[in-house]
Amino acid sequence: MTDPELDTPVLDDHLHLDPDAGQGLDAVRDFRRLGGTHLLVVNKPSWHLGVEAEAGADFRAVFERTLDAVADASDLLPGRAWPVLGVHPGLISRLVDERGLAPTAARDLMQAGLDVAAEYVRDGRALALKSGRPHYDVSDEVWDASNDVLRHALDLGADLGCAVQLHTEASEDLTEIASWAETRGLPAHRVVKHYAGPTLAGPTPSVMCRKEWLREAAERGEPFLMETDFVDDPERPGAVMGPKTVPRRVRTLQSEGYDDAIRLAHVETPARVYGIDTEATLTG
């Protein structure tokens, strides 16, 4: 049951679960215990699950493991969890630098993986796609190939009518990517910048839960989401933010009088971006 002090849906827009090697469902229990109700679970990078893909179909094992984790998480939540599936943009560096693929061959493999992810969205088993481009310096050839992968994800999102979450470089201006989406028929607001700051131009920001960032987002009054990017990696126990963070930040925002911003981030924006109803999916 939702914490009575919160009395609102509480969505973490981007986190990972690893029931095999990480906290897994214990992280979901922590999230719920603090008042969390809904999760968007993004598949971990394929190589973190021991998958060194050589064809698009090889990503299916990653996606199926994520769907299993999402189903188990939904059983524990007063709301539910949804899967977001795709190919991590950092894979291109593993393919090029460690496996010796040409950037164009790496591009083709990653696009094939996105095609498989799109199958899950098409049949209703996944909510959205995940793609992006490296957040670190790469060669021009790798950058161009990565942008080709990103644009392919936008094409798929437009065809499917689904949102696309992006992992990109830190930036407060991604209007170029928003323009790419619009040109393809995908509304810019259905493109989500994961790990965003509060003043992003272009896509919808999924704001990391730093208190000062959330206050700034709340004051702006523009659509935004809240996330932890919980990585669920036992080898990186202090990385990014823990699963309790979003409900804790909601409690802080409530205490500071930001009720409208809470509704914007946890009810209105999820409906606008993903077409989900975080109120109707609460079961008590």
PDB file of C-alpha atoms in Angstrom:
ATOM      1  CA  MET A   1       0.000   0.000   0.000  1.00  0.00           C
ATOM      2  CA  THR A   2       1.210   3.516  -0.777  1.00  0.00           C
ATOM      3  CA  ASP A   3       2.780   5.277   2.179  1.00  0.00           C
ATOM      4  CA  PRO A   4      -0.065   7.421   3.619  1.00  0.00           C
ATOM      5  CA  GLU A   5       2.312  10.349   3.900  1.00  0.00           C
ATOM      6  CA  LEU A   6       2.776  10.321   0.142  1.00  0.00           C
ATOM      7  CA  ASP A   7      -0.738   9.501  -1.120  1.00  0.00           C
ATOM      8  CA  THR A   8       0.357   9.710  -4.753  1.00  0.00           C
ATOM      9  CA  PRO A   9       1.730   7.456  -7.436  1.00  0.00           C
ATOM     10  CA  VAL A  10       5.531   7.429  -7.278  1.00  0.00           C
ATOM     11  CA  LEU A  11       7.353   6.423 -10.483  1.00  0.00           C
ATOM     12  CA  ASP A  12      11.065   5.842 -10.944  1.00  0.00           C
ATOM     13  CA  ASP A  13      11.468   6.446 -14.668  1.00  0.00           C
ATOM     14  CA  HIS A  14      14.769   4.614 -15.161  1.00  0.00           C
ATOM     15  CA  LEU A  15      16.454   1.899 -13.133  1.00  0.00           C
ATOM     16  CA  HIS A  16      17.920  -1.550 -13.643  1.00  0.00           C
ATOM     17  CA  LEU A  17      17.267  -4.815 -11.837  1.00  0.00           C
ATOM     18  CA  ASP A  18      19.594  -7.805 -11.666  1.00  0.00           C
ATOM     19  CA  PRO A  19      17.908 -10.641  -9.727  1.00  0.00           C
ATOM     20  CA  ASP A  20      20.869 -12.928 -10.402  1.00  0.00           C
ATOM     21  CA  ALA A  21      23.845 -10.837  -9.287  1.00  0.00           C
ATOM     22  CA  GLY A  22      22.401  -7.706  -7.682  1.00  0.00           C
ATOM     23  CA  GLN A  23      19.753  -6.711  -5.146  1.00  0.00           C
ATOM     24  CA  GLY A  24      16.985  -7.593  -7.565  1.00  0.00           C
ATOM     25  CA  LEU A  25      13.632  -7.811  -5.854  1.00  0.00           C
ATOM     26  CA  ASP A  26      15.070  -6.556  -2.565  1.00  0.00           C
ATOM     27  CA  ALA A  27      15.571  -3.238  -4.333  1.00  0.00           C
ATOM     28  CA  VAL A  28      11.898  -3.292  -5.361  1.00  0.00           C
ATOM     29  CA  ARG A  29      10.893  -4.005  -1.757  1.00  0.00           C
ATOM     30  CA  ASP A  30      12.974  -1.042  -0.576  1.00  0.00           C
ATOM     31  CA  PHE A  31      11.344   1.174  -3.191  1.00  0.00           C
ATOM     32  CA  ARG A  32       7.874   0.081  -2.127  1.00  0.00           C
ATOM     33  CA  ARG A  33       8.613   0.349   1.591  1.00  0.00           C
ATOM     34  CA  LEU A  34       9.418   4.042   1.182  1.00  0.00           C
ATOM     35  CA  GLY A  35       6.252   4.693  -0.837  1.00  0.00           C
ATOM     36  CA  GLY A  36       7.222   3.805  -4.394  1.00  0.00           C
ATOM     37  CA  THR A  37       4.469   2.459  -6.626  1.00  0.00           C
ATOM     38  CA  HIS A  38       5.649   2.224 -10.250  1.00  0.00           C
ATOM     39  CA  LEU A  39       8.898   1.420 -12.061  1.00  0.00           C
ATOM     40  CA  LEU A  40      10.277   1.635 -15.570  1.00  0.00           C
ATOM     41  CA  VAL A  41      12.889  -1.108 -15.689  1.00  0.00           C
ATOM     42  CA  VAL A  42      15.520  -0.762 -18.400  1.00  0.00           C
ATOM     43  CA  ASN A  43      17.461  -3.828 -19.463  1.00  0.00           C
ATOM     44  CA  LYS A  44      21.043  -3.845 -18.276  1.00  0.00           C
ATOM     45  CA  PRO A  45      23.776  -3.518 -20.918  1.00  0.00           C
ATOM     46  CA  SER A  46      23.937  -6.836 -22.731  1.00  0.00           C
ATOM     47  CA  TRP A  47      27.530  -7.597 -21.786  1.00  0.00           C
ATOM     48  CA  HIS A  48      26.675  -7.116 -18.082  1.00  0.00           C
ATOM     49  CA  LEU A  49      24.420 -10.153 -18.441  1.00  0.00           C
ATOM     50  CA  GLY A  50      27.101 -12.168 -20.209  1.00  0.00           C
ATOM     51  CA  VAL A  51      25.705 -11.692 -23.706  1.00  0.00           C
ATOM     52  CA  GLU A  52      28.261 -10.872 -26.418  1.00  0.00           C
ATOM     53  CA  ALA A  53      25.845 -10.457 -29.291  1.00  0.00           C
ATOM     54  CA  GLU A  54      26.796 -11.447 -32.799  1.00  0.00           C
ATOM     55  CA  ALA A  55      23.293 -11.073 -34.271  1.00  0.00           C
ATOM     56  CA  GLY A  56      20.157  -9.191 -33.358  1.00  0.00           C
ATOM     57  CA  ALA A  57      18.489 -12.341 -32.058  1.00  0.00           C
ATOM     58  CA  ASP A  58      21.205 -12.679 -29.397  1.00  0.00           C
ATOM     59  CA  PHE A  59      19.720  -9.707 -27.534  1.00  0.00           C
ATOM     60  CA  ARG A  60      16.547 -11.690 -26.958  1.00  0.00           C
ATOM     61  CA  ALA A  61      18.061 -13.396 -23.895  1.00  0.00           C
ATOM     62  CA  VAL A  62      18.697  -9.958 -22.343  1.00  0.00           C
ATOM     63  CA  PHE A  63      15.154  -8.829 -23.046  1.00  0.00           C
ATOM     64  CA  GLU A  64      13.548 -12.003 -21.751  1.00  0.00           C
ATOM     65  CA  ARG A  65      15.509 -11.772 -18.499  1.00  0.00           C
ATOM     66  CA  THR A  66      14.314  -8.190 -18.105  1.00  0.00           C
ATOM     67  CA  LEU A  67      10.693  -9.175 -18.703  1.00  0.00           C
ATOM     68  CA  ASP A  68      10.984 -11.836 -16.006  1.00  0.00           C
ATOM     69  CA  ALA A  69      12.326  -9.263 -13.542  1.00  0.00           C
ATOM     70  CA  VAL A  70       9.552  -6.829 -14.443  1.00  0.00           C
ATOM     71  CA  ALA A  71       6.842  -9.435 -13.875  1.00  0.00           C
ATOM     72  CA  ASP A  72       8.267 -10.272 -10.456  1.00  0.00           C
ATOM     73  CA  ALA A  73       8.566  -6.574  -9.578  1.00  0.00           C
ATOM     74  CA  SER A  74       4.951  -5.938 -10.569  1.00  0.00           C
ATOM     75  CA  ASP A  75       3.851  -8.638  -8.156  1.00  0.00           C
ATOM     76  CA  LEU A  76       5.441  -6.666  -5.309  1.00  0.00           C
ATOM     77  CA  LEU A  77       4.214  -3.189  -6.182  1.00  0.00           C
ATOM     78  CA  PRO A  78       0.927  -1.454  -5.404  1.00  0.00           C
ATOM     79  CA  GLY A  79       1.169  -0.164  -8.958  1.00  0.00           C
ATOM     80  CA  ARG A  80       3.215  -2.020 -11.551  1.00  0.00           C
ATOM     81  CA  ALA A  81       6.477  -2.101 -13.472  1.00  0.00           C
ATOM     82  CA  TRP A  82       7.012  -1.775 -17.216  1.00  0.00           C
ATOM     83  CA  PRO A  83      10.007  -2.850 -19.312  1.00  0.00           C
ATOM     84  CA  VAL A  84      12.032  -0.488 -21.490  1.00  0.00           C
ATOM     85  CA  LEU A  85      14.158  -2.452 -23.946  1.00  0.00           C
ATOM     86  CA  GLY A  86      17.011  -1.542 -26.219  1.00  0.00           C
ATOM     87  CA  VAL A  87      20.719  -1.547 -26.910  1.00  0.00           C
ATOM     88  CA  HIS A  88      23.074   0.454 -24.716  1.00  0.00           C
ATOM     89  CA  PRO A  89      25.023   2.969 -26.834  1.00  0.00           C
ATOM     90  CA  GLY A  90      28.263   2.050 -25.056  1.00  0.00           C
ATOM     91  CA  LEU A  91      28.145  -1.305 -26.809  1.00  0.00           C
ATOM     92  CA  ILE A  92      29.610   0.268 -29.916  1.00  0.00           C
ATOM     93  CA  SER A  93      32.931   0.799 -28.151  1.00  0.00           C
ATOM     94  CA  ARG A  94      33.080  -2.840 -27.044  1.00  0.00           C
ATOM     95  CA  LEU A  95      32.329  -3.965 -30.569  1.00  0.00           C
ATOM     96  CA  VAL A  96      34.853  -1.656 -32.224  1.00  0.00           C
ATOM     97  CA  ASP A  97      37.643  -1.456 -29.649  1.00  0.00           C
ATOM     98  CA  GLU A  98      37.518  -4.955 -28.147  1.00  0.00           C
ATOM     99  CA  ARG A  99      36.074  -7.129 -30.891  1.00  0.00           C
ATOM    100  CA  GLY A 100      37.521  -5.303 -33.864  1.00  0.00           C
ATOM    101  CA  LEU A 101      34.299  -4.611 -35.771  1.00  0.00           C
ATOM    102  CA  ALA A 102      34.122  -1.730 -38.181  1.00  0.00           C
ATOM    103  CA  PRO A 103      31.855   1.068 -36.929  1.00  0.00           C
ATOM    104  CA  THR A 104      29.388   0.339 -39.727  1.00  0.00           C
ATOM    105  CA  ALA A 105      29.225  -3.349 -38.776  1.00  0.00           C
ATOM    106  CA  ALA A 106      28.729  -2.401 -35.126  1.00  0.00           C
ATOM    107  CA  ARG A 107      25.955  -0.050 -36.220  1.00  0.00           C
ATOM    108  CA  ASP A 108      24.209  -2.793 -38.145  1.00  0.00           C
ATOM    109  CA  LEU A 109      24.348  -5.192 -35.203  1.00  0.00           C
ATOM    110  CA  MET A 110      23.003  -2.617 -32.767  1.00  0.00           C
ATOM    111  CA  GLN A 111      20.206  -1.659 -35.143  1.00  0.00           C
ATOM    112  CA  ALA A 112      19.315  -5.350 -35.461  1.00  0.00           C
ATOM    113  CA  GLY A 113      19.102  -5.536 -31.672  1.00  0.00           C
ATOM    114  CA  LEU A 114      16.752  -2.578 -31.650  1.00  0.00           C
ATOM    115  CA  ASP A 115      14.609  -4.329 -34.263  1.00  0.00           C
ATOM    116  CA  VAL A 116      14.231  -7.237 -31.846  1.00  0.00           C
ATOM    117  CA  ALA A 117      13.383  -4.860 -28.984  1.00  0.00           C
ATOM    118  CA  ALA A 118      10.736  -3.320 -31.209  1.00  0.00           C
ATOM    119  CA  GLU A 119       9.063  -6.720 -31.552  1.00  0.00           C
ATOM    120  CA  TYR A 120       8.384  -6.673 -27.813  1.00  0.00           C
ATOM    121  CA  VAL A 121       6.838  -3.210 -27.998  1.00  0.00           C
ATOM    122  CA  ARG A 122       4.774  -4.210 -31.000  1.00  0.00           C
ATOM    123  CA  ASP A 123       3.221  -7.179 -29.211  1.00  0.00           C
ATOM    124  CA  GLY A 124       2.600  -5.218 -26.012  1.00  0.00           C
ATOM    125  CA  ARG A 125       5.255  -6.872 -23.848  1.00  0.00           C
ATOM    126  CA  ALA A 126       7.418  -3.741 -23.564  1.00  0.00           C
ATOM    127  CA  LEU A 127       6.468  -0.111 -23.081  1.00  0.00           C
ATOM    128  CA  ALA A 128       9.266   1.806 -24.793  1.00  0.00           C
ATOM    129  CA  LEU A 129      12.653   1.603 -26.491  1.00  0.00           C
ATOM    130  CA  LYS A 130      16.078   2.610 -25.218  1.00  0.00           C
ATOM    131  CA  SER A 131      18.963   3.871 -27.383  1.00  0.00           C
ATOM    132  CA  GLY A 132      21.339   6.835 -27.541  1.00  0.00           C
ATOM    133  CA  ARG A 133      24.939   7.669 -28.305  1.00  0.00           C
ATOM    134  CA  PRO A 134      28.185   7.636 -26.292  1.00  0.00           C
ATOM    135  CA  HIS A 135      28.558  10.193 -23.513  1.00  0.00           C
ATOM    136  CA  TYR A 136      32.361  10.108 -23.936  1.00  0.00           C
ATOM    137  CA  ASP A 137      34.747  11.053 -26.729  1.00  0.00           C
ATOM    138  CA  VAL A 138      34.807   8.737 -29.731  1.00  0.00           C
ATOM    139  CA  SER A 139      36.118   8.903 -33.273  1.00  0.00           C
ATOM    140  CA  ASP A 140      34.089  10.639 -35.949  1.00  0.00           C
ATOM    141  CA  GLU A 141      33.306   7.262 -37.524  1.00  0.00           C
ATOM    142  CA  VAL A 142      31.959   5.844 -34.272  1.00  0.00           C
ATOM    143  CA  TRP A 143      30.001   9.055 -33.594  1.00  0.00           C
ATOM    144  CA  ASP A 144      28.383   8.924 -37.028  1.00  0.00           C
ATOM    145  CA  ALA A 145      27.544   5.231 -36.624  1.00  0.00           C
ATOM    146  CA  SER A 146      26.090   5.903 -33.172  1.00  0.00           C
ATOM    147  CA  ASN A 147      23.869   8.658 -34.528  1.00  0.00           C
ATOM    148  CA  ASP A 148      22.667   6.242 -37.198  1.00  0.00           C
ATOM    149  CA  VAL A 149      21.677   3.820 -34.427  1.00  0.00           C
ATOM    150  CA  LEU A 150      19.912   6.589 -32.512  1.00  0.00           C
ATOM    151  CA  ARG A 151      17.999   7.708 -35.583  1.00  0.00           C
ATOM    152  CA  HIS A 152      16.974   4.104 -36.231  1.00  0.00           C
ATOM    153  CA  ALA A 153      15.513   3.965 -32.726  1.00  0.00           C
ATOM    154  CA  LEU A 154      13.546   7.129 -33.480  1.00  0.00           C
ATOM    155  CA  ASP A 155      12.275   5.559 -36.717  1.00  0.00           C
ATOM    156  CA  LEU A 156      11.100   2.531 -34.754  1.00  0.00           C
ATOM    157  CA  GLY A 157       9.479   4.713 -32.094  1.00  0.00           C
ATOM    158  CA  ALA A 158       7.596   6.614 -34.783  1.00  0.00           C
ATOM    159  CA  ASP A 159       6.449   3.383 -36.445  1.00  0.00           C
ATOM    160  CA  LEU A 160       5.336   1.867 -33.138  1.00  0.00           C
ATOM    161  CA  GLY A 161       3.954   5.038 -31.587  1.00  0.00           C
ATOM    162  CA  CYS A 162       6.101   4.495 -28.485  1.00  0.00           C
ATOM    163  CA  ALA A 163       8.488   6.582 -26.431  1.00  0.00           C
ATOM    164  CA  VAL A 164      12.256   6.306 -26.805  1.00  0.00           C
ATOM    165  CA  GLN A 165      14.555   6.759 -23.826  1.00  0.00           C
ATOM    166  CA  LEU A 166      18.004   8.097 -24.689  1.00  0.00           C
ATOM    167  CA  HIS A 167      21.391   7.743 -23.025  1.00  0.00           C
ATOM    168  CA  THR A 168      23.518  10.599 -24.412  1.00  0.00           C
ATOM    169  CA  GLU A 169      26.235  13.040 -23.526  1.00  0.00           C
ATOM    170  CA  ALA A 170      25.467  15.573 -20.800  1.00  0.00           C
ATOM    171  CA  SER A 171      23.696  18.493 -22.436  1.00  0.00           C
ATOM    172  CA  GLU A 172      21.022  21.056 -21.761  1.00  0.00           C
ATOM    173  CA  ASP A 173      20.212  21.389 -25.481  1.00  0.00           C
ATOM    174  CA  LEU A 174      19.197  18.331 -27.476  1.00  0.00           C
ATOM    175  CA  THR A 175      16.866  20.165 -29.824  1.00  0.00           C
ATOM    176  CA  GLU A 176      18.657  18.614 -32.801  1.00  0.00           C
ATOM    177  CA  ILE A 177      17.625  15.132 -31.646  1.00  0.00           C
ATOM    178  CA  ALA A 178      14.115  16.400 -30.960  1.00  0.00           C
ATOM    179  CA  SER A 179      14.050  17.709 -34.543  1.00  0.00           C
ATOM    180  CA  TRP A 180      15.185  14.317 -35.862  1.00  0.00           C
ATOM    181  CA  ALA A 181      12.289  12.734 -33.990  1.00  0.00           C
ATOM    182  CA  GLU A 182       9.714  15.229 -35.241  1.00  0.00           C
ATOM    183  CA  THR A 183      10.900  14.776 -38.830  1.00  0.00           C
ATOM    184  CA  ARG A 184      10.261  11.046 -38.464  1.00  0.00           C
ATOM    185  CA  GLY A 185       6.805  11.544 -36.979  1.00  0.00           C
ATOM    186  CA  LEU A 186       7.737  10.928 -33.349  1.00  0.00           C
ATOM    187  CA  PRO A 187       6.654  13.850 -31.152  1.00  0.00           C
ATOM    188  CA  ALA A 188       9.620  15.384 -29.348  1.00  0.00           C
ATOM    189  CA  HIS A 189       7.949  14.972 -25.967  1.00  0.00           C
ATOM    190  CA  ARG A 190       7.988  11.194 -26.483  1.00  0.00           C
ATOM    191  CA  VAL A 191      11.777  11.290 -26.580  1.00  0.00           C
ATOM    192  CA  VAL A 192      13.123  11.076 -23.030  1.00  0.00           C
ATOM    193  CA  LYS A 193      16.622  12.137 -21.984  1.00  0.00           C
ATOM    194  CA  HIS A 194      17.688   9.733 -19.261  1.00  0.00           C
ATOM    195  CA  TYR A 195      20.019  11.174 -16.596  1.00  0.00           C
ATOM    196  CA  ALA A 196      18.884  14.710 -17.408  1.00  0.00           C
ATOM    197  CA  GLY A 197      19.267  17.989 -15.643  1.00  0.00           C
ATOM    198  CA  PRO A 198      16.275  20.245 -14.968  1.00  0.00           C
ATOM    199  CA  THR A 199      16.591  22.699 -17.853  1.00  0.00           C
ATOM    200  CA  LEU A 200      16.840  20.444 -20.896  1.00  0.00           C
ATOM    201  CA  ALA A 201      15.644  21.817 -24.230  1.00  0.00           C
ATOM    202  CA  GLY A 202      14.173  19.365 -26.741  1.00  0.00           C
ATOM    203  CA  PRO A 203      13.236  15.971 -25.272  1.00  0.00           C
ATOM    204  CA  THR A 204      11.395  15.377 -22.016  1.00  0.00           C
ATOM    205  CA  PRO A 205      13.912  15.378 -19.149  1.00  0.00           C
ATOM    206  CA  SER A 206      14.094  12.385 -16.840  1.00  0.00           C
ATOM    207  CA  VAL A 207      15.696  14.325 -14.022  1.00  0.00           C
ATOM    208  CA  MET A 208      18.251  12.707 -11.752  1.00  0.00           C
ATOM    209  CA  CYS A 209      17.054  13.007  -8.180  1.00  0.00           C
ATOM    210  CA  ARG A 210      19.420  15.640  -6.871  1.00  0.00           C
ATOM    211  CA  LYS A 211      17.381  17.835  -4.556  1.00  0.00           C
ATOM    212  CA  GLU A 212      18.465  21.085  -6.175  1.00  0.00           C
ATOM    213  CA  TRP A 213      17.700  19.764  -9.671  1.00  0.00           C
ATOM    214  CA  LEU A 214      14.240  18.637  -8.635  1.00  0.00           C
ATOM    215  CA  ARG A 215      13.451  21.980  -7.041  1.00  0.00           C
ATOM    216  CA  GLU A 216      14.512  23.744 -10.232  1.00  0.00           C
ATOM    217  CA  ALA A 217      12.392  21.408 -12.347  1.00  0.00           C
ATOM    218  CA  ALA A 218       9.450  21.962 -10.014  1.00  0.00           C
ATOM    219  CA  GLU A 219       9.808  25.723 -10.230  1.00  0.00           C
ATOM    220  CA  ARG A 220       9.929  25.639 -14.031  1.00  0.00           C
ATOM    221  CA  GLY A 221       6.570  23.903 -14.254  1.00  0.00           C
ATOM    222  CA  GLU A 222       7.505  22.092 -17.488  1.00  0.00           C
ATOM    223  CA  PRO A 223       6.863  18.347 -17.945  1.00  0.00           C
ATOM    224  CA  PHE A 224       9.539  16.193 -16.300  1.00  0.00           C
ATOM    225  CA  LEU A 225      10.114  12.742 -14.844  1.00  0.00           C
ATOM    226  CA  MET A 226      12.197  11.532 -11.901  1.00  0.00           C
ATOM    227  CA  GLU A 227      14.780   8.745 -11.927  1.00  0.00           C
ATOM    228  CA  THR A 228      17.626   7.137 -10.005  1.00  0.00           C
ATOM    229  CA  ASP A 229      19.445   5.159 -12.718  1.00  0.00           C
ATOM    230  CA  PHE A 230      19.915   2.504 -10.031  1.00  0.00           C
ATOM    231  CA  VAL A 231      22.422   0.125 -11.646  1.00  0.00           C
ATOM    232  CA  ASP A 232      21.977  -2.916  -9.337  1.00  0.00           C
ATOM    233  CA  ASP A 233      25.618  -3.915  -9.678  1.00  0.00           C
ATOM    234  CA  PRO A 234      27.306  -5.464  -6.623  1.00  0.00           C
ATOM    235  CA  GLU A 235      30.686  -4.371  -7.958  1.00  0.00           C
ATOM    236  CA  ARG A 236      29.509  -0.737  -7.930  1.00  0.00           C
ATOM    237  CA  PRO A 237      27.485  -0.518  -4.708  1.00  0.00           C
ATOM    238  CA  GLY A 238      27.606   3.274  -4.427  1.00  0.00           C
ATOM    239  CA  ALA A 239      27.093   4.036  -8.109  1.00  0.00           C
ATOM    240  CA  VAL A 240      24.409   6.537  -9.075  1.00  0.00           C
ATOM    241  CA  MET A 241      21.385   6.460  -6.689  1.00  0.00           C
ATOM    242  CA  GLY A 242      19.637   3.791  -4.664  1.00  0.00           C
ATOM    243  CA  PRO A 243      16.061   2.530  -5.137  1.00  0.00           C
ATOM    244  CA  LYS A 244      14.751   4.430  -2.108  1.00  0.00           C
ATOM    245  CA  THR A 245      15.694   7.808  -3.574  1.00  0.00           C
ATOM    246  CA  VAL A 246      12.627   8.709  -5.660  1.00  0.00           C
ATOM    247  CA  PRO A 247      10.065   8.186  -2.868  1.00  0.00           C
ATOM    248  CA  ARG A 248      12.353  10.035  -0.453  1.00  0.00           C
ATOM    249  CA  ARG A 249      12.590  12.975  -2.847  1.00  0.00           C
ATOM    250  CA  VAL A 250       8.821  12.967  -3.334  1.00  0.00           C
ATOM    251  CA  ARG A 251       8.450  13.214   0.430  1.00  0.00           C
ATOM    252  CA  THR A 252      10.854  16.166   0.455  1.00  0.00           C
ATOM    253  CA  LEU A 253       8.982  17.915  -2.342  1.00  0.00           C
ATOM    254  CA  GLN A 254       5.710  17.401  -0.491  1.00  0.00           C
ATOM    255  CA  SER A 255       7.136  18.965   2.631  1.00  0.00           C
ATOM    256  CA  GLU A 256       8.179  21.992   0.572  1.00  0.00           C
ATOM    257  CA  GLY A 257       4.756  22.450  -1.017  1.00  0.00           C
ATOM    258  CA  TYR A 258       5.472  21.177  -4.527  1.00  0.00           C
ATOM    259  CA  ASP A 259       2.307  19.093  -4.861  1.00  0.00           C
ATOM    260  CA  ASP A 260       1.620  20.277  -8.407  1.00  0.00           C
ATOM    261  CA  ALA A 261       5.130  19.302  -9.509  1.00  0.00           C
ATOM    262  CA  ILE A 262       4.736  15.859  -7.957  1.00  0.00           C
ATOM    263  CA  ARG A 263       1.543  15.299  -9.908  1.00  0.00           C
ATOM    264  CA  LEU A 264       3.252  16.587 -13.051  1.00  0.00           C
ATOM    265  CA  ALA A 265       6.191  14.180 -12.689  1.00  0.00           C
ATOM    266  CA  HIS A 266       4.318  11.086 -11.542  1.00  0.00           C
ATOM    267  CA  VAL A 267       0.894  11.307 -13.187  1.00  0.00           C
ATOM    268  CA  GLU A 268       0.674  13.845 -16.013  1.00  0.00           C
ATOM    269  CA  THR A 269       4.058  13.442 -17.694  1.00  0.00           C
ATOM    270  CA  PRO A 270       4.010   9.609 -17.634  1.00  0.00           C
ATOM    271  CA  ALA A 271       0.593   9.753 -19.293  1.00  0.00           C
ATOM    272  CA  ARG A 272       1.788  12.246 -21.890  1.00  0.00           C
ATOM    273  CA  VAL A 273       5.049  10.482 -22.720  1.00  0.00           C
ATOM    274  CA  TYR A 274       4.248   6.787 -22.315  1.00  0.00           C
ATOM    275  CA  GLY A 275       0.451   6.653 -22.371  1.00  0.00           C
ATOM    276  CA  ILE A 276       0.365   5.042 -18.911  1.00  0.00           C
ATOM    277  CA  ASP A 277      -2.081   5.788 -16.101  1.00  0.00           C
ATOM    278  CA  THR A 278      -0.255   5.646 -12.794  1.00  0.00           C
ATOM    279  CA  GLU A 279      -3.460   6.327 -10.854  1.00  0.00           C
ATOM    280  CA  ALA A 280      -5.692   3.719 -12.488  1.00  0.00           C
ATOM    281  CA  THR A 281      -2.967   1.085 -12.095  1.00  0.00           C
ATOM    282  CA  LEU A 282      -2.805   1.501  -8.310  1.00  0.00           C
ATOM    283  CA  THR A 283      -4.420  -1.479  -6.650  1.00  0.00           C
ATOM    284  CA  GLY A 284      -4.250  -0.296  -3.041  1.00  0.00           C
TER     285      GLY A 284
END
